[in-house]
PDB file of C-alpha atoms in Angstrom:
ATOM      1  CA  MET A   1       0.000   0.000   0.000  1.00 43.00           C
ATOM      2  CA  VAL A   2       1.363   3.424  -0.979  1.00 44.00           C
ATOM      3  CA  LYS A   3       1.309   5.923   1.893  1.00 48.00           C
ATOM      4  CA  ARG A   4       0.911   9.657   1.481  1.00 50.00           C
ATOM      5  CA  THR A   5       2.603  12.454   3.356  1.00 49.00           C
ATOM      6  CA  ALA A   6       0.787  15.309   5.065  1.00 50.00           C
ATOM      7  CA  LYS A   7       1.040  17.272   1.826  1.00 50.00           C
ATOM      8  CA  GLY A   8      -0.493  14.435  -0.132  1.00 50.00           C
ATOM      9  CA  SER A   9       2.578  13.338  -2.089  1.00 47.00           C
ATOM     10  CA  ALA A  10       3.177   9.618  -2.620  1.00 47.00           C
ATOM     11  CA  ARG A  11       5.800   7.936  -0.500  1.00 50.00           C
ATOM     12  CA  ALA A  12       7.275   4.503  -1.177  1.00 47.00           C
ATOM     13  CA  PRO A  13       6.445   1.855   1.436  1.00 51.00           C
ATOM     14  CA  ARG A  14       9.159   1.038   3.955  1.00 53.00           C
ATOM     15  CA  ARG A  15      11.368  -1.960   3.298  1.00 49.00           C
ATOM     16  CA  THR A  16      10.523  -4.842   5.604  1.00 43.00           C
ATOM     17  CA  GLU A  17      13.543  -7.125   5.083  1.00 52.00           C
ATOM     18  CA  SER A  18      17.064  -6.295   6.279  1.00 69.00           C
ATOM     19  CA  LEU A  19      19.227  -4.219   3.964  1.00 87.00           C
ATOM     20  CA  SER A  20      22.701  -5.557   3.213  1.00 92.00           C
ATOM     21  CA  ARG A  21      25.775  -3.711   1.998  1.00 92.00           C
ATOM     22  CA  GLU A  22      25.778  -5.955  -1.095  1.00 93.00           C
ATOM     23  CA  VAL A  23      22.250  -4.891  -2.044  1.00 95.00           C
ATOM     24  CA  ILE A  24      23.135  -1.214  -1.597  1.00 95.00           C
ATOM     25  CA  ILE A  25      26.241  -1.494  -3.782  1.00 95.00           C
ATOM     26  CA  ARG A  26      24.455  -3.513  -6.468  1.00 95.00           C
ATOM     27  CA  THR A  27      21.620  -0.995  -6.608  1.00 96.00           C
ATOM     28  CA  ALA A  28      24.063   1.905  -6.749  1.00 96.00           C
ATOM     29  CA  ILE A  29      25.823   0.294  -9.716  1.00 96.00           C
ATOM     30  CA  GLU A  30      22.495  -0.109 -11.515  1.00 96.00           C
ATOM     31  CA  MET A  31      21.680   3.557 -10.939  1.00 96.00           C
ATOM     32  CA  LEU A  32      25.131   4.688 -12.068  1.00 94.00           C
ATOM     33  CA  ASP A  33      24.911   2.571 -15.214  1.00 92.00           C
ATOM     34  CA  GLY A  34      21.482   3.957 -15.997  1.00 91.00           C
ATOM     35  CA  GLY A  35      22.116   7.662 -15.468  1.00 89.00           C
ATOM     36  CA  GLY A  36      25.716   8.300 -14.443  1.00 86.00           C
ATOM     37  CA  GLU A  37      26.908   9.996 -11.269  1.00 88.00           C
ATOM     38  CA  LYS A  38      24.139  12.588 -11.349  1.00 90.00           C
ATOM     39  CA  ALA A  39      21.548   9.824 -11.036  1.00 92.00           C
ATOM     40  CA  LEU A  40      23.080   8.498  -7.827  1.00 92.00           C
ATOM     41  CA  THR A  41      22.018  10.529  -4.822  1.00 93.00           C
ATOM     42  CA  LEU A  42      21.411   9.164  -1.360  1.00 94.00           C
ATOM     43  CA  ARG A  43      17.831  10.432  -1.546  1.00 94.00           C
ATOM     44  CA  ALA A  44      17.219   8.576  -4.819  1.00 95.00           C
ATOM     45  CA  LEU A  45      18.846   5.490  -3.328  1.00 95.00           C
ATOM     46  CA  THR A  46      16.545   5.506  -0.286  1.00 95.00           C
ATOM     47  CA  VAL A  47      13.531   5.746  -2.583  1.00 95.00           C
ATOM     48  CA  ARG A  48      14.817   2.951  -4.816  1.00 95.00           C
ATOM     49  CA  LEU A  49      15.425   0.677  -1.827  1.00 95.00           C
ATOM     50  CA  SER A  50      12.347   1.784   0.117  1.00 94.00           C
ATOM     51  CA  THR A  51      14.428   2.578   3.178  1.00 93.00           C
ATOM     52  CA  GLY A  52      15.707   5.505   5.233  1.00 92.00           C
ATOM     53  CA  TYR A  53      19.002   7.362   5.368  1.00 93.00           C
ATOM     54  CA  GLY A  54      20.014   5.607   8.568  1.00 93.00           C
ATOM     55  CA  ALA A  55      20.016   2.205   6.895  1.00 92.00           C
ATOM     56  CA  ILE A  56      22.252   3.543   4.102  1.00 94.00           C
ATOM     57  CA  TYR A  57      24.678   5.297   6.450  1.00 92.00           C
ATOM     58  CA  HIS A  58      24.990   2.117   8.465  1.00 92.00           C
ATOM     59  CA  HIS A  59      26.868   0.602   5.501  1.00 93.00           C
ATOM     60  CA  VAL A  60      28.501   3.562   3.681  1.00 92.00           C
ATOM     61  CA  ALA A  61      29.876   6.869   4.943  1.00 91.00           C
ATOM     62  CA  ASP A  62      28.649   9.127   2.143  1.00 92.00           C
ATOM     63  CA  LYS A  63      28.191   9.297  -1.631  1.00 92.00           C
ATOM     64  CA  GLY A  64      31.954   9.376  -2.197  1.00 91.00           C
ATOM     65  CA  ASP A  65      32.385   6.161  -0.228  1.00 91.00           C
ATOM     66  CA  LEU A  66      29.503   4.605  -2.146  1.00 93.00           C
ATOM     67  CA  LEU A  67      31.014   5.542  -5.528  1.00 92.00           C
ATOM     68  CA  ALA A  68      34.435   4.213  -4.584  1.00 91.00           C
ATOM     69  CA  THR A  69      33.045   0.951  -3.250  1.00 92.00           C
ATOM     70  CA  ALA A  70      30.898   0.462  -6.347  1.00 93.00           C
ATOM     71  CA  ALA A  71      33.959   0.978  -8.564  1.00 92.00           C
ATOM     72  CA  ASP A  72      35.891  -1.552  -6.460  1.00 91.00           C
ATOM     73  CA  GLU A  73      33.076  -4.039  -6.938  1.00 92.00           C
ATOM     74  CA  VAL A  74      33.234  -3.733 -10.735  1.00 91.00           C
ATOM     75  CA  ILE A  75      37.014  -4.251 -10.850  1.00 89.00           C
ATOM     76  CA  THR A  76      36.827  -7.144  -8.394  1.00 89.00           C
ATOM     77  CA  GLY A  77      34.637  -8.831 -10.980  1.00 86.00           C
ATOM     78  CA  VAL A  78      37.409  -8.377 -13.553  1.00 86.00           C
ATOM     79  CA  MET A  79      39.935 -10.064 -11.270  1.00 83.00           C
ATOM     80  CA  SER A  80      37.594 -12.962 -10.499  1.00 81.00           C
ATOM     81  CA  GLY A  81      37.082 -13.519 -14.224  1.00 72.00           C
ATOM     82  CA  ALA A  82      40.805 -13.931 -14.929  1.00 72.00           C
ATOM     83  CA  VAL A  83      41.949 -17.343 -16.133  1.00 66.00           C
ATOM     84  CA  ALA A  84      44.112 -18.728 -13.342  1.00 68.00           C
ATOM     85  CA  ASP A  85      45.817 -21.489 -15.330  1.00 70.00           C
ATOM     86  CA  ALA A  86      46.481 -19.460 -18.503  1.00 79.00           C
ATOM     87  CA  ASP A  87      50.041 -18.692 -19.579  1.00 91.00           C
ATOM     88  CA  PRO A  88      51.222 -15.222 -18.377  1.00 91.00           C
ATOM     89  CA  ARG A  89      50.972 -13.586 -21.796  1.00 92.00           C
ATOM     90  CA  THR A  90      47.384 -14.762 -22.297  1.00 92.00           C
ATOM     91  CA  ALA A  91      46.499 -13.844 -18.728  1.00 92.00           C
ATOM     92  CA  LEU A  92      47.794 -10.290 -19.225  1.00 93.00           C
ATOM     93  CA  ARG A  93      45.638  -9.898 -22.332  1.00 93.00           C
ATOM     94  CA  VAL A  94      42.619 -11.229 -20.430  1.00 91.00           C
ATOM     95  CA  LEU A  95      43.183  -8.846 -17.505  1.00 92.00           C
ATOM     96  CA  ALA A  96      43.763  -5.820 -19.741  1.00 93.00           C
ATOM     97  CA  LEU A  97      40.726  -6.539 -21.902  1.00 93.00           C
ATOM     98  CA  GLY A  98      38.620  -7.298 -18.824  1.00 92.00           C
ATOM     99  CA  LEU A  99      39.328  -3.859 -17.351  1.00 91.00           C
ATOM    100  CA  PHE A 100      38.738  -2.191 -20.732  1.00 93.00           C
ATOM    101  CA  ASP A 101      35.375  -3.937 -21.135  1.00 92.00           C
ATOM    102  CA  ALA A 102      34.380  -3.181 -17.538  1.00 92.00           C
ATOM    103  CA  ILE A 103      34.965   0.556 -17.957  1.00 90.00           C
ATOM    104  CA  ASP A 104      33.243   0.447 -21.353  1.00 89.00           C
ATOM    105  CA  ALA A 105      30.182  -1.141 -19.695  1.00 90.00           C
ATOM    106  CA  HIS A 106      30.383   1.141 -16.636  1.00 91.00           C
ATOM    107  CA  PRO A 107      31.751   4.505 -17.924  1.00 87.00           C
ATOM    108  CA  TRP A 108      31.602   6.142 -14.494  1.00 89.00           C
ATOM    109  CA  VAL A 109      34.287   3.732 -13.203  1.00 88.00           C
ATOM    110  CA  GLY A 110      37.004   5.413 -15.269  1.00 82.00           C
ATOM    111  CA  ALA A 111      36.194   8.813 -13.813  1.00 81.00           C
ATOM    112  CA  GLU A 112      36.127   7.403 -10.290  1.00 83.00           C
ATOM    113  CA  PHE A 113      39.568   5.828 -10.611  1.00 80.00           C
ATOM    114  CA  SER A 114      40.906   9.112 -11.983  1.00 77.00           C
ATOM    115  CA  ARG A 115      39.939  10.686  -8.675  1.00 79.00           C
ATOM    116  CA  GLN A 116      41.128   7.777  -6.521  1.00 76.00           C
ATOM    117  CA  PRO A 117      43.718   5.850  -8.562  1.00 72.00           C
ATOM    118  CA  TRP A 118      44.859   3.504  -5.811  1.00 79.00           C
ATOM    119  CA  ARG A 119      41.643   1.973  -4.605  1.00 82.00           C
ATOM    120  CA  PRO A 120      42.029  -1.593  -3.198  1.00 85.00           C
ATOM    121  CA  ALA A 121      40.602  -3.320  -6.279  1.00 86.00           C
ATOM    122  CA  LEU A 122      42.908  -1.384  -8.592  1.00 86.00           C
ATOM    123  CA  LEU A 123      45.849  -2.265  -6.364  1.00 89.00           C
ATOM    124  CA  ASP A 124      44.857  -5.914  -6.790  1.00 90.00           C
ATOM    125  CA  PHE A 125      44.859  -5.389 -10.554  1.00 91.00           C
ATOM    126  CA  TYR A 126      48.279  -3.730 -10.417  1.00 92.00           C
ATOM    127  CA  GLU A 127      49.599  -6.561  -8.248  1.00 93.00           C
ATOM    128  CA  GLY A 128      48.242  -9.131 -10.702  1.00 92.00           C
ATOM    129  CA  VAL A 129      49.999  -7.410 -13.596  1.00 94.00           C
ATOM    130  CA  GLY A 130      53.263  -7.358 -11.644  1.00 94.00           C
ATOM    131  CA  ARG A 131      53.086 -11.050 -10.848  1.00 93.00           C
ATOM    132  CA  LEU A 132      52.413 -11.948 -14.470  1.00 94.00           C
ATOM    133  CA  LEU A 133      55.329  -9.821 -15.648  1.00 95.00           C
ATOM    134  CA  ASP A 134      57.516 -11.662 -13.153  1.00 94.00           C
ATOM    135  CA  ALA A 135      56.228 -14.967 -14.495  1.00 92.00           C
ATOM    136  CA  LEU A 136      57.149 -13.821 -18.004  1.00 93.00           C
ATOM    137  CA  GLY A 137      60.710 -13.223 -16.858  1.00 93.00           C
ATOM    138  CA  VAL A 138      60.753  -9.409 -16.839  1.00 94.00           C
ATOM    139  CA  PRO A 139      63.683  -8.344 -14.601  1.00 94.00           C
ATOM    140  CA  GLU A 140      62.809  -6.697 -11.305  1.00 92.00           C
ATOM    141  CA  LYS A 141      64.421  -3.373 -12.331  1.00 91.00           C
ATOM    142  CA  ALA A 142      62.182  -3.140 -15.408  1.00 94.00           C
ATOM    143  CA  ARG A 143      59.036  -4.579 -13.827  1.00 94.00           C
ATOM    144  CA  PHE A 144      57.914  -1.369 -12.121  1.00 94.00           C
ATOM    145  CA  ASP A 145      58.051   0.657 -15.342  1.00 95.00           C
ATOM    146  CA  ALA A 146      56.475  -2.147 -17.382  1.00 95.00           C
ATOM    147  CA  ALA A 147      53.566  -2.602 -14.957  1.00 95.00           C
ATOM    148  CA  GLY A 148      52.940   1.144 -14.754  1.00 93.00           C
ATOM    149  CA  THR A 149      53.010   1.475 -18.528  1.00 94.00           C
ATOM    150  CA  LEU A 150      50.435  -1.256 -19.058  1.00 94.00           C
ATOM    151  CA  VAL A 151      48.089  -0.140 -16.268  1.00 92.00           C
ATOM    152  CA  ASN A 152      48.245   3.493 -17.411  1.00 91.00           C
ATOM    153  CA  TYR A 153      47.591   2.442 -21.006  1.00 94.00           C
ATOM    154  CA  VAL A 154      44.549   0.367 -20.050  1.00 92.00           C
ATOM    155  CA  LEU A 155      43.060   3.024 -17.766  1.00 89.00           C
ATOM    156  CA  GLY A 156      43.851   5.875 -20.147  1.00 89.00           C
ATOM    157  CA  VAL A 157      42.355   4.316 -23.275  1.00 92.00           C
ATOM    158  CA  ALA A 158      39.331   2.903 -21.447  1.00 88.00           C
ATOM    159  CA  ALA A 159      38.589   6.194 -19.673  1.00 84.00           C
ATOM    160  CA  GLN A 160      38.956   8.176 -22.907  1.00 86.00           C
ATOM    161  CA  ASN A 161      36.605   5.854 -24.781  1.00 84.00           C
ATOM    162  CA  ALA A 162      34.104   6.117 -21.942  1.00 80.00           C
ATOM    163  CA  ALA A 163      34.371   9.925 -21.979  1.00 77.00           C
ATOM    164  CA  ASN A 164      33.813   9.976 -25.752  1.00 78.00           C
ATOM    165  CA  ALA A 165      30.737   7.784 -25.327  1.00 74.00           C
ATOM    166  CA  ARG A 166      29.322  10.151 -22.696  1.00 71.00           C
ATOM    167  CA  LEU A 167      29.861  13.138 -24.982  1.00 74.00           C
ATOM    168  CA  ARG A 168      28.115  11.418 -27.892  1.00 72.00           C
ATOM    169  CA  ALA A 169      25.252  10.424 -25.608  1.00 69.00           C
ATOM    170  CA  GLY A 170      24.506  14.108 -25.119  1.00 66.00           C
ATOM    171  CA  SER A 171      24.400  14.856 -28.850  1.00 73.00           C
ATOM    172  CA  ASP A 172      22.595  13.623 -31.948  1.00 75.00           C
ATOM    173  CA  THR A 173      25.789  12.212 -33.485  1.00 76.00           C
ATOM    174  CA  ASP A 174      26.472   8.490 -33.121  1.00 81.00           C
ATOM    175  CA  ARG A 175      29.942   6.930 -33.196  1.00 79.00           C
ATOM    176  CA  GLU A 176      29.798   5.965 -36.875  1.00 84.00           C
ATOM    177  CA  THR A 177      28.805   9.449 -37.994  1.00 85.00           C
ATOM    178  CA  PHE A 178      31.402  11.056 -35.714  1.00 82.00           C
ATOM    179  CA  LEU A 179      34.205   8.916 -37.168  1.00 85.00           C
ATOM    180  CA  GLU A 180      33.035   9.479 -40.732  1.00 88.00           C
ATOM    181  CA  ASN A 181      33.116  13.254 -40.191  1.00 87.00           C
ATOM    182  CA  ALA A 182      36.577  13.052 -38.637  1.00 87.00           C
ATOM    183  CA  ALA A 183      37.844  10.855 -41.489  1.00 89.00           C
ATOM    184  CA  THR A 184      36.530  13.359 -44.019  1.00 91.00           C
ATOM    185  CA  GLN A 185      38.405  16.172 -42.289  1.00 92.00           C
ATOM    186  CA  TRP A 186      41.629  14.129 -42.129  1.00 90.00           C
ATOM    187  CA  ALA A 187      41.365  13.297 -45.823  1.00 91.00           C
ATOM    188  CA  GLN A 188      41.225  16.991 -46.688  1.00 92.00           C
ATOM    189  CA  ILE A 189      44.402  18.073 -44.888  1.00 92.00           C
ATOM    190  CA  ASP A 190      47.698  18.674 -46.682  1.00 94.00           C
ATOM    191  CA  PRO A 191      49.313  15.259 -47.368  1.00 92.00           C
ATOM    192  CA  GLY A 192      52.665  16.976 -47.847  1.00 95.00           C
ATOM    193  CA  ARG A 193      52.705  18.206 -44.252  1.00 95.00           C
ATOM    194  CA  TYR A 194      50.714  15.360 -42.648  1.00 94.00           C
ATOM    195  CA  PRO A 195      51.351  12.268 -44.793  1.00 94.00           C
ATOM    196  CA  PHE A 196      50.593   9.748 -42.039  1.00 94.00           C
ATOM    197  CA  VAL A 197      47.413  11.454 -40.823  1.00 93.00           C
ATOM    198  CA  HIS A 198      46.189  11.855 -44.394  1.00 91.00           C
ATOM    199  CA  ALA A 199      46.743   8.139 -45.102  1.00 92.00           C
ATOM    200  CA  ALA A 200      45.201   7.113 -41.760  1.00 91.00           C
ATOM    201  CA  ALA A 201      41.897   8.703 -42.774  1.00 90.00           C
ATOM    202  CA  THR A 202      41.039   5.548 -44.710  1.00 89.00           C
ATOM    203  CA  HIS A 203      41.230   3.508 -41.472  1.00 89.00           C
ATOM    204  CA  LEU A 204      39.669   5.971 -39.041  1.00 86.00           C
ATOM    205  CA  GLY A 205      36.073   5.586 -40.093  1.00 79.00           C
ATOM    206  CA  GLU A 206      36.013   1.795 -39.902  1.00 80.00           C
ATOM    207  CA  HIS A 207      38.317   0.948 -36.998  1.00 84.00           C
ATOM    208  CA  ASP A 208      37.085  -0.960 -33.956  1.00 89.00           C
ATOM    209  CA  ASP A 209      38.068   0.576 -30.588  1.00 90.00           C
ATOM    210  CA  ARG A 210      38.286  -2.780 -28.834  1.00 91.00           C
ATOM    211  CA  GLU A 211      40.453  -4.364 -31.526  1.00 94.00           C
ATOM    212  CA  GLN A 212      42.718  -1.318 -31.623  1.00 93.00           C
ATOM    213  CA  PHE A 213      43.062  -1.493 -27.840  1.00 94.00           C
ATOM    214  CA  LEU A 214      44.097  -5.148 -28.042  1.00 94.00           C
ATOM    215  CA  ALA A 215      46.594  -4.284 -30.767  1.00 95.00           C
ATOM    216  CA  GLY A 216      48.164  -1.849 -28.305  1.00 95.00           C
ATOM    217  CA  VAL A 217      48.376  -4.558 -25.642  1.00 95.00           C
ATOM    218  CA  ASP A 218      50.083  -6.864 -28.155  1.00 95.00           C
ATOM    219  CA  ILE A 219      52.579  -4.127 -29.038  1.00 95.00           C
ATOM    220  CA  PHE A 220      53.324  -3.787 -25.324  1.00 95.00           C
ATOM    221  CA  LEU A 221      53.811  -7.546 -24.966  1.00 94.00           C
ATOM    222  CA  ALA A 222      56.103  -7.603 -27.983  1.00 94.00           C
ATOM    223  CA  GLY A 223      58.154  -4.833 -26.430  1.00 93.00           C
ATOM    224  CA  ILE A 224      58.596  -6.411 -23.019  1.00 91.00           C
ATOM    225  CA  SER A 225      59.581  -9.719 -24.633  1.00 89.00           C
ATOM    226  CA  THR A 226      62.934  -8.069 -25.350  1.00 89.00           C
ATOM    227  CA  LEU A 227      63.423  -7.585 -21.593  1.00 87.00           C
ATOM    228  CA  CYS A 228      62.499 -11.085 -20.482  1.00 83.00           C
ATOM    229  CA  ARG A 229      65.061 -13.406 -18.971  1.00 70.00           C
ATOM    230  CA  PRO A 230      65.644 -16.562 -21.008  1.00 65.00           C
ATOM    231  CA  ARG A 231      63.726 -19.465 -19.550  1.00 57.00           C
ATOM    232  CA  ARG A 232      65.754 -22.353 -18.262  1.00 54.00           C
ATOM    233  CA  SER A 233      64.815 -25.677 -19.730  1.00 50.00           C
ATOM    234  CA  ARG A 234      64.035 -28.424 -17.268  1.00 50.00           C
ATOM    235  CA  PRO A 235      66.693 -31.117 -16.937  1.00 52.00           C
ATOM    236  CA  ARG A 236      65.768 -34.399 -18.437  1.00 53.00           C
ATOM    237  CA  GLN A 237      64.984 -37.200 -16.032  1.00 51.00           C
TER     238      GLN A 237
END
């Protein structure tokens, strides 16, 4: 039964079952995915969950804590989806693509990690990359730079793609039209001064962001292969 306030406005019925932190975070993620950060307010969350502020504050400190925890939850899912028994090179590709896809599906995550780059879940991701680089034979002196390069590449490209998607969402131009317009402009510039950019116009309009991202990961892997220690063969029994 819907109750009404003294002024006659409708008020959602109170929640009867206990409210868990997991339910709050899951609901927050749904709201963020549906409308971005502006859609997530504690007032809107109480209405969505049919509860009061006290029940929310029992589990999270404020909206900032809620955003950070929701972002951690998304990245934790990436780590849990990694293939444990894959070879290090394959595992690195899986981790990198997993984070890219997660930020693509949840654009607000990229912005959140820009504000708080060393959240626990992202530290777990960074640690996982470091361990895999060690397994590949990257020397300890080069491992720090290699791990930072890969993590920054993944976060940078994923966050930029997410930002581009948000900008297009606020306009009447879809991705295909946007790229076609950009390709047309590139094709019209002076090929004598910008020969590469002029030639790249033929690829711009039809390229796939995800495939191009993976190509970058493969270039990274090819580069660090030059740093790897030679593997010792096992002695024959």
